[in-house]
């Protein structure tokens, strides 16, 4: 049963990662009435987040170009997932932002307890 919960927590982290990209993209497309800015922010924002994750956080650091561990990894995750929550908040979705960040905190605490980091 515990193994199933650990797998569910790992799946939650994956879906939270996708949620960050969707949140930043949504924010970008709601940023301005100008279509040029919408496209730049809506596609460019997630692209920047993808680049940062690929460089420093992919695969728990195992697949990253410059893997981060310890406190640096914690800061990366807080900035990454906090950025997703902030993007939702900036888009006018305050309740969704709070739920998203709460799920991240629960996921992070369980990953630490279960040594999934």
JSON list of C-alpha atoms in Angstrom, two decimals:
[
{"chain": "A", "resi": 1, "resn": "UNK", "atom": "CA", "xyz": [0.00, 0.00, 0.00]},
{"chain": "A", "resi": 2, "resn": "UNK", "atom": "CA", "xyz": [2.82, 2.41, 0.84]},
{"chain": "A", "resi": 3, "resn": "UNK", "atom": "CA", "xyz": [4.49, 1.63, -2.49]},
{"chain": "A", "resi": 4, "resn": "UNK", "atom": "CA", "xyz": [1.28, 2.58, -4.29]},
{"chain": "A", "resi": 5, "resn": "UNK", "atom": "CA", "xyz": [1.17, 5.90, -2.40]},
{"chain": "A", "resi": 6, "resn": "UNK", "atom": "CA", "xyz": [4.81, 6.58, -3.34]},
{"chain": "A", "resi": 7, "resn": "UNK", "atom": "CA", "xyz": [4.04, 5.95, -7.01]},
{"chain": "A", "resi": 8, "resn": "UNK", "atom": "CA", "xyz": [0.99, 8.20, -6.79]},
{"chain": "A", "resi": 9, "resn": "UNK", "atom": "CA", "xyz": [3.16, 10.93, -5.25]},
{"chain": "A", "resi": 10, "resn": "UNK", "atom": "CA", "xyz": [5.70, 10.59, -8.09]},
{"chain": "A", "resi": 11, "resn": "UNK", "atom": "CA", "xyz": [2.86, 10.84, -10.61]},
{"chain": "A", "resi": 12, "resn": "UNK", "atom": "CA", "xyz": [1.56, 13.92, -8.80]},
{"chain": "A", "resi": 13, "resn": "UNK", "atom": "CA", "xyz": [4.97, 15.57, -9.17]},
{"chain": "A", "resi": 14, "resn": "UNK", "atom": "CA", "xyz": [4.92, 14.87, -12.91]},
{"chain": "A", "resi": 15, "resn": "UNK", "atom": "CA", "xyz": [1.45, 16.36, -13.28]},
{"chain": "A", "resi": 16, "resn": "UNK", "atom": "CA", "xyz": [2.48, 19.37, -11.19]},
{"chain": "A", "resi": 17, "resn": "UNK", "atom": "CA", "xyz": [5.43, 19.88, -13.56]},
{"chain": "A", "resi": 18, "resn": "UNK", "atom": "CA", "xyz": [3.02, 19.87, -16.50]},
{"chain": "A", "resi": 19, "resn": "UNK", "atom": "CA", "xyz": [0.74, 22.17, -14.53]},
{"chain": "A", "resi": 20, "resn": "UNK", "atom": "CA", "xyz": [3.53, 24.73, -14.21]},
{"chain": "A", "resi": 21, "resn": "UNK", "atom": "CA", "xyz": [3.92, 24.83, -17.99]},
{"chain": "A", "resi": 22, "resn": "UNK", "atom": "CA", "xyz": [0.16, 25.09, -18.53]},
{"chain": "A", "resi": 23, "resn": "UNK", "atom": "CA", "xyz": [-0.10, 27.84, -15.90]},
{"chain": "A", "resi": 24, "resn": "UNK", "atom": "CA", "xyz": [2.69, 29.91, -17.40]},
{"chain": "A", "resi": 25, "resn": "UNK", "atom": "CA", "xyz": [1.25, 29.44, -20.89]},
{"chain": "A", "resi": 26, "resn": "UNK", "atom": "CA", "xyz": [-2.21, 30.45, -19.70]},
{"chain": "A", "resi": 27, "resn": "UNK", "atom": "CA", "xyz": [-0.78, 33.52, -17.98]},
{"chain": "A", "resi": 28, "resn": "UNK", "atom": "CA", "xyz": [1.05, 34.49, -21.16]},
{"chain": "A", "resi": 29, "resn": "UNK", "atom": "CA", "xyz": [-2.07, 34.29, -23.28]},
{"chain": "A", "resi": 30, "resn": "UNK", "atom": "CA", "xyz": [-4.04, 36.42, -20.80]},
{"chain": "A", "resi": 31, "resn": "UNK", "atom": "CA", "xyz": [-1.29, 39.02, -20.40]},
{"chain": "A", "resi": 32, "resn": "UNK", "atom": "CA", "xyz": [-2.32, 41.48, -23.09]},
{"chain": "A", "resi": 33, "resn": "UNK", "atom": "CA", "xyz": [-4.95, 42.08, -25.76]},
{"chain": "A", "resi": 34, "resn": "UNK", "atom": "CA", "xyz": [-2.10, 42.39, -28.28]},
{"chain": "A", "resi": 35, "resn": "UNK", "atom": "CA", "xyz": [-1.67, 39.08, -30.13]},
{"chain": "A", "resi": 36, "resn": "UNK", "atom": "CA", "xyz": [2.07, 39.55, -30.58]},
{"chain": "A", "resi": 37, "resn": "UNK", "atom": "CA", "xyz": [2.58, 39.84, -26.83]},
{"chain": "A", "resi": 38, "resn": "UNK", "atom": "CA", "xyz": [0.17, 36.96, -26.19]},
{"chain": "A", "resi": 39, "resn": "UNK", "atom": "CA", "xyz": [2.17, 34.68, -28.49]},
{"chain": "A", "resi": 40, "resn": "UNK", "atom": "CA", "xyz": [5.52, 35.79, -27.14]},
{"chain": "A", "resi": 41, "resn": "UNK", "atom": "CA", "xyz": [4.54, 35.37, -23.49]},
{"chain": "A", "resi": 42, "resn": "UNK", "atom": "CA", "xyz": [2.22, 32.39, -24.00]},
{"chain": "A", "resi": 43, "resn": "UNK", "atom": "CA", "xyz": [4.82, 30.35, -25.87]},
{"chain": "A", "resi": 44, "resn": "UNK", "atom": "CA", "xyz": [8.02, 31.97, -24.64]},
{"chain": "A", "resi": 45, "resn": "UNK", "atom": "CA", "xyz": [7.22, 31.73, -20.93]},
{"chain": "A", "resi": 46, "resn": "UNK", "atom": "CA", "xyz": [6.81, 27.94, -20.95]},
{"chain": "A", "resi": 47, "resn": "UNK", "atom": "CA", "xyz": [9.87, 27.63, -23.20]},
{"chain": "A", "resi": 48, "resn": "UNK", "atom": "CA", "xyz": [11.97, 29.46, -20.60]},
{"chain": "A", "resi": 49, "resn": "UNK", "atom": "CA", "xyz": [10.59, 27.26, -17.83]},
{"chain": "A", "resi": 50, "resn": "UNK", "atom": "CA", "xyz": [11.34, 24.14, -19.90]},
{"chain": "A", "resi": 51, "resn": "UNK", "atom": "CA", "xyz": [14.91, 25.31, -20.48]},
{"chain": "A", "resi": 52, "resn": "UNK", "atom": "CA", "xyz": [15.46, 25.97, -16.78]},
{"chain": "A", "resi": 53, "resn": "UNK", "atom": "CA", "xyz": [14.04, 22.58, -15.78]},
{"chain": "A", "resi": 54, "resn": "UNK", "atom": "CA", "xyz": [16.06, 20.74, -18.42]},
{"chain": "A", "resi": 55, "resn": "UNK", "atom": "CA", "xyz": [19.26, 22.46, -17.31]},
{"chain": "A", "resi": 56, "resn": "UNK", "atom": "CA", "xyz": [18.86, 22.07, -13.56]},
{"chain": "A", "resi": 57, "resn": "UNK", "atom": "CA", "xyz": [16.00, 19.79, -12.50]},
{"chain": "A", "resi": 58, "resn": "UNK", "atom": "CA", "xyz": [15.05, 17.11, -15.04]},
{"chain": "A", "resi": 59, "resn": "UNK", "atom": "CA", "xyz": [14.61, 13.61, -13.70]},
{"chain": "A", "resi": 60, "resn": "UNK", "atom": "CA", "xyz": [15.22, 14.66, -10.13]},
{"chain": "A", "resi": 61, "resn": "UNK", "atom": "CA", "xyz": [18.56, 16.01, -11.33]},
{"chain": "A", "resi": 62, "resn": "UNK", "atom": "CA", "xyz": [19.61, 12.71, -12.92]},
{"chain": "A", "resi": 63, "resn": "UNK", "atom": "CA", "xyz": [18.81, 13.90, -16.45]},
{"chain": "A", "resi": 64, "resn": "UNK", "atom": "CA", "xyz": [19.71, 17.56, -15.93]},
{"chain": "A", "resi": 65, "resn": "UNK", "atom": "CA", "xyz": [22.68, 19.19, -17.65]},
{"chain": "A", "resi": 66, "resn": "UNK", "atom": "CA", "xyz": [23.72, 20.84, -14.38]},
{"chain": "A", "resi": 67, "resn": "UNK", "atom": "CA", "xyz": [22.01, 18.79, -11.66]},
{"chain": "A", "resi": 68, "resn": "UNK", "atom": "CA", "xyz": [21.23, 20.55, -8.41]},
{"chain": "A", "resi": 69, "resn": "UNK", "atom": "CA", "xyz": [21.06, 18.82, -5.04]},
{"chain": "A", "resi": 70, "resn": "UNK", "atom": "CA", "xyz": [20.28, 19.76, -1.46]},
{"chain": "A", "resi": 71, "resn": "UNK", "atom": "CA", "xyz": [19.36, 23.36, -0.75]},
{"chain": "A", "resi": 72, "resn": "UNK", "atom": "CA", "xyz": [19.95, 24.44, -4.36]},
{"chain": "A", "resi": 73, "resn": "UNK", "atom": "CA", "xyz": [17.44, 21.82, -5.54]},
{"chain": "A", "resi": 74, "resn": "UNK", "atom": "CA", "xyz": [14.92, 22.99, -2.94]},
{"chain": "A", "resi": 75, "resn": "UNK", "atom": "CA", "xyz": [15.29, 26.59, -4.12]},
{"chain": "A", "resi": 76, "resn": "UNK", "atom": "CA", "xyz": [14.86, 25.50, -7.75]},
{"chain": "A", "resi": 77, "resn": "UNK", "atom": "CA", "xyz": [11.66, 23.63, -6.92]},
{"chain": "A", "resi": 78, "resn": "UNK", "atom": "CA", "xyz": [10.23, 26.49, -4.88]},
{"chain": "A", "resi": 79, "resn": "UNK", "atom": "CA", "xyz": [10.96, 28.94, -7.71]},
{"chain": "A", "resi": 80, "resn": "UNK", "atom": "CA", "xyz": [9.67, 26.53, -10.38]},
{"chain": "A", "resi": 81, "resn": "UNK", "atom": "CA", "xyz": [6.41, 25.51, -8.71]},
{"chain": "A", "resi": 82, "resn": "UNK", "atom": "CA", "xyz": [5.99, 28.90, -7.05]},
{"chain": "A", "resi": 83, "resn": "UNK", "atom": "CA", "xyz": [6.31, 30.44, -10.51]},
{"chain": "A", "resi": 84, "resn": "UNK", "atom": "CA", "xyz": [3.47, 28.25, -11.71]},
{"chain": "A", "resi": 85, "resn": "UNK", "atom": "CA", "xyz": [1.31, 29.25, -8.76]},
{"chain": "A", "resi": 86, "resn": "UNK", "atom": "CA", "xyz": [2.22, 32.90, -9.25]},
{"chain": "A", "resi": 87, "resn": "UNK", "atom": "CA", "xyz": [1.31, 32.67, -12.94]},
{"chain": "A", "resi": 88, "resn": "UNK", "atom": "CA", "xyz": [-2.13, 31.37, -11.99]},
{"chain": "A", "resi": 89, "resn": "UNK", "atom": "CA", "xyz": [-2.54, 34.15, -9.45]},
{"chain": "A", "resi": 90, "resn": "UNK", "atom": "CA", "xyz": [-1.47, 36.79, -11.99]},
{"chain": "A", "resi": 91, "resn": "UNK", "atom": "CA", "xyz": [-4.04, 35.36, -14.40]},
{"chain": "A", "resi": 92, "resn": "UNK", "atom": "CA", "xyz": [-6.79, 36.05, -11.87]},
{"chain": "A", "resi": 93, "resn": "UNK", "atom": "CA", "xyz": [-7.13, 32.47, -10.65]},
{"chain": "A", "resi": 94, "resn": "UNK", "atom": "CA", "xyz": [-6.30, 32.98, -6.96]},
{"chain": "A", "resi": 95, "resn": "UNK", "atom": "CA", "xyz": [-8.10, 29.87, -5.68]},
{"chain": "A", "resi": 96, "resn": "UNK", "atom": "CA", "xyz": [-6.45, 27.66, -8.30]},
{"chain": "A", "resi": 97, "resn": "UNK", "atom": "CA", "xyz": [-3.12, 29.20, -7.40]},
{"chain": "A", "resi": 98, "resn": "UNK", "atom": "CA", "xyz": [-3.56, 28.35, -3.72]},
{"chain": "A", "resi": 99, "resn": "UNK", "atom": "CA", "xyz": [-4.62, 24.77, -4.48]},
{"chain": "A", "resi": 100, "resn": "UNK", "atom": "CA", "xyz": [-1.69, 24.31, -6.86]},
{"chain": "A", "resi": 101, "resn": "UNK", "atom": "CA", "xyz": [0.85, 25.54, -4.33]},
{"chain": "A", "resi": 102, "resn": "UNK", "atom": "CA", "xyz": [-0.73, 23.48, -1.52]},
{"chain": "A", "resi": 103, "resn": "UNK", "atom": "CA", "xyz": [-0.44, 20.34, -3.68]},
{"chain": "A", "resi": 104, "resn": "UNK", "atom": "CA", "xyz": [3.21, 21.17, -4.32]},
{"chain": "A", "resi": 105, "resn": "UNK", "atom": "CA", "xyz": [3.90, 21.56, -0.59]},
{"chain": "A", "resi": 106, "resn": "UNK", "atom": "CA", "xyz": [2.17, 18.26, 0.23]},
{"chain": "A", "resi": 107, "resn": "UNK", "atom": "CA", "xyz": [4.05, 16.53, -2.58]},
{"chain": "A", "resi": 108, "resn": "UNK", "atom": "CA", "xyz": [7.39, 17.96, -1.46]},
{"chain": "A", "resi": 109, "resn": "UNK", "atom": "CA", "xyz": [6.88, 17.00, 2.18]},
{"chain": "A", "resi": 110, "resn": "UNK", "atom": "CA", "xyz": [5.93, 13.44, 1.22]},
{"chain": "A", "resi": 111, "resn": "UNK", "atom": "CA", "xyz": [8.94, 13.17, -1.11]},
{"chain": "A", "resi": 112, "resn": "UNK", "atom": "CA", "xyz": [11.20, 14.19, 1.77]},
{"chain": "A", "resi": 113, "resn": "UNK", "atom": "CA", "xyz": [9.55, 11.80, 4.25]},
{"chain": "A", "resi": 114, "resn": "UNK", "atom": "CA", "xyz": [9.63, 8.91, 1.77]},
{"chain": "A", "resi": 115, "resn": "UNK", "atom": "CA", "xyz": [13.14, 9.80, 0.53]},
{"chain": "A", "resi": 116, "resn": "UNK", "atom": "CA", "xyz": [11.96, 10.32, -3.04]},
{"chain": "A", "resi": 117, "resn": "UNK", "atom": "CA", "xyz": [14.25, 13.32, -3.55]}
]
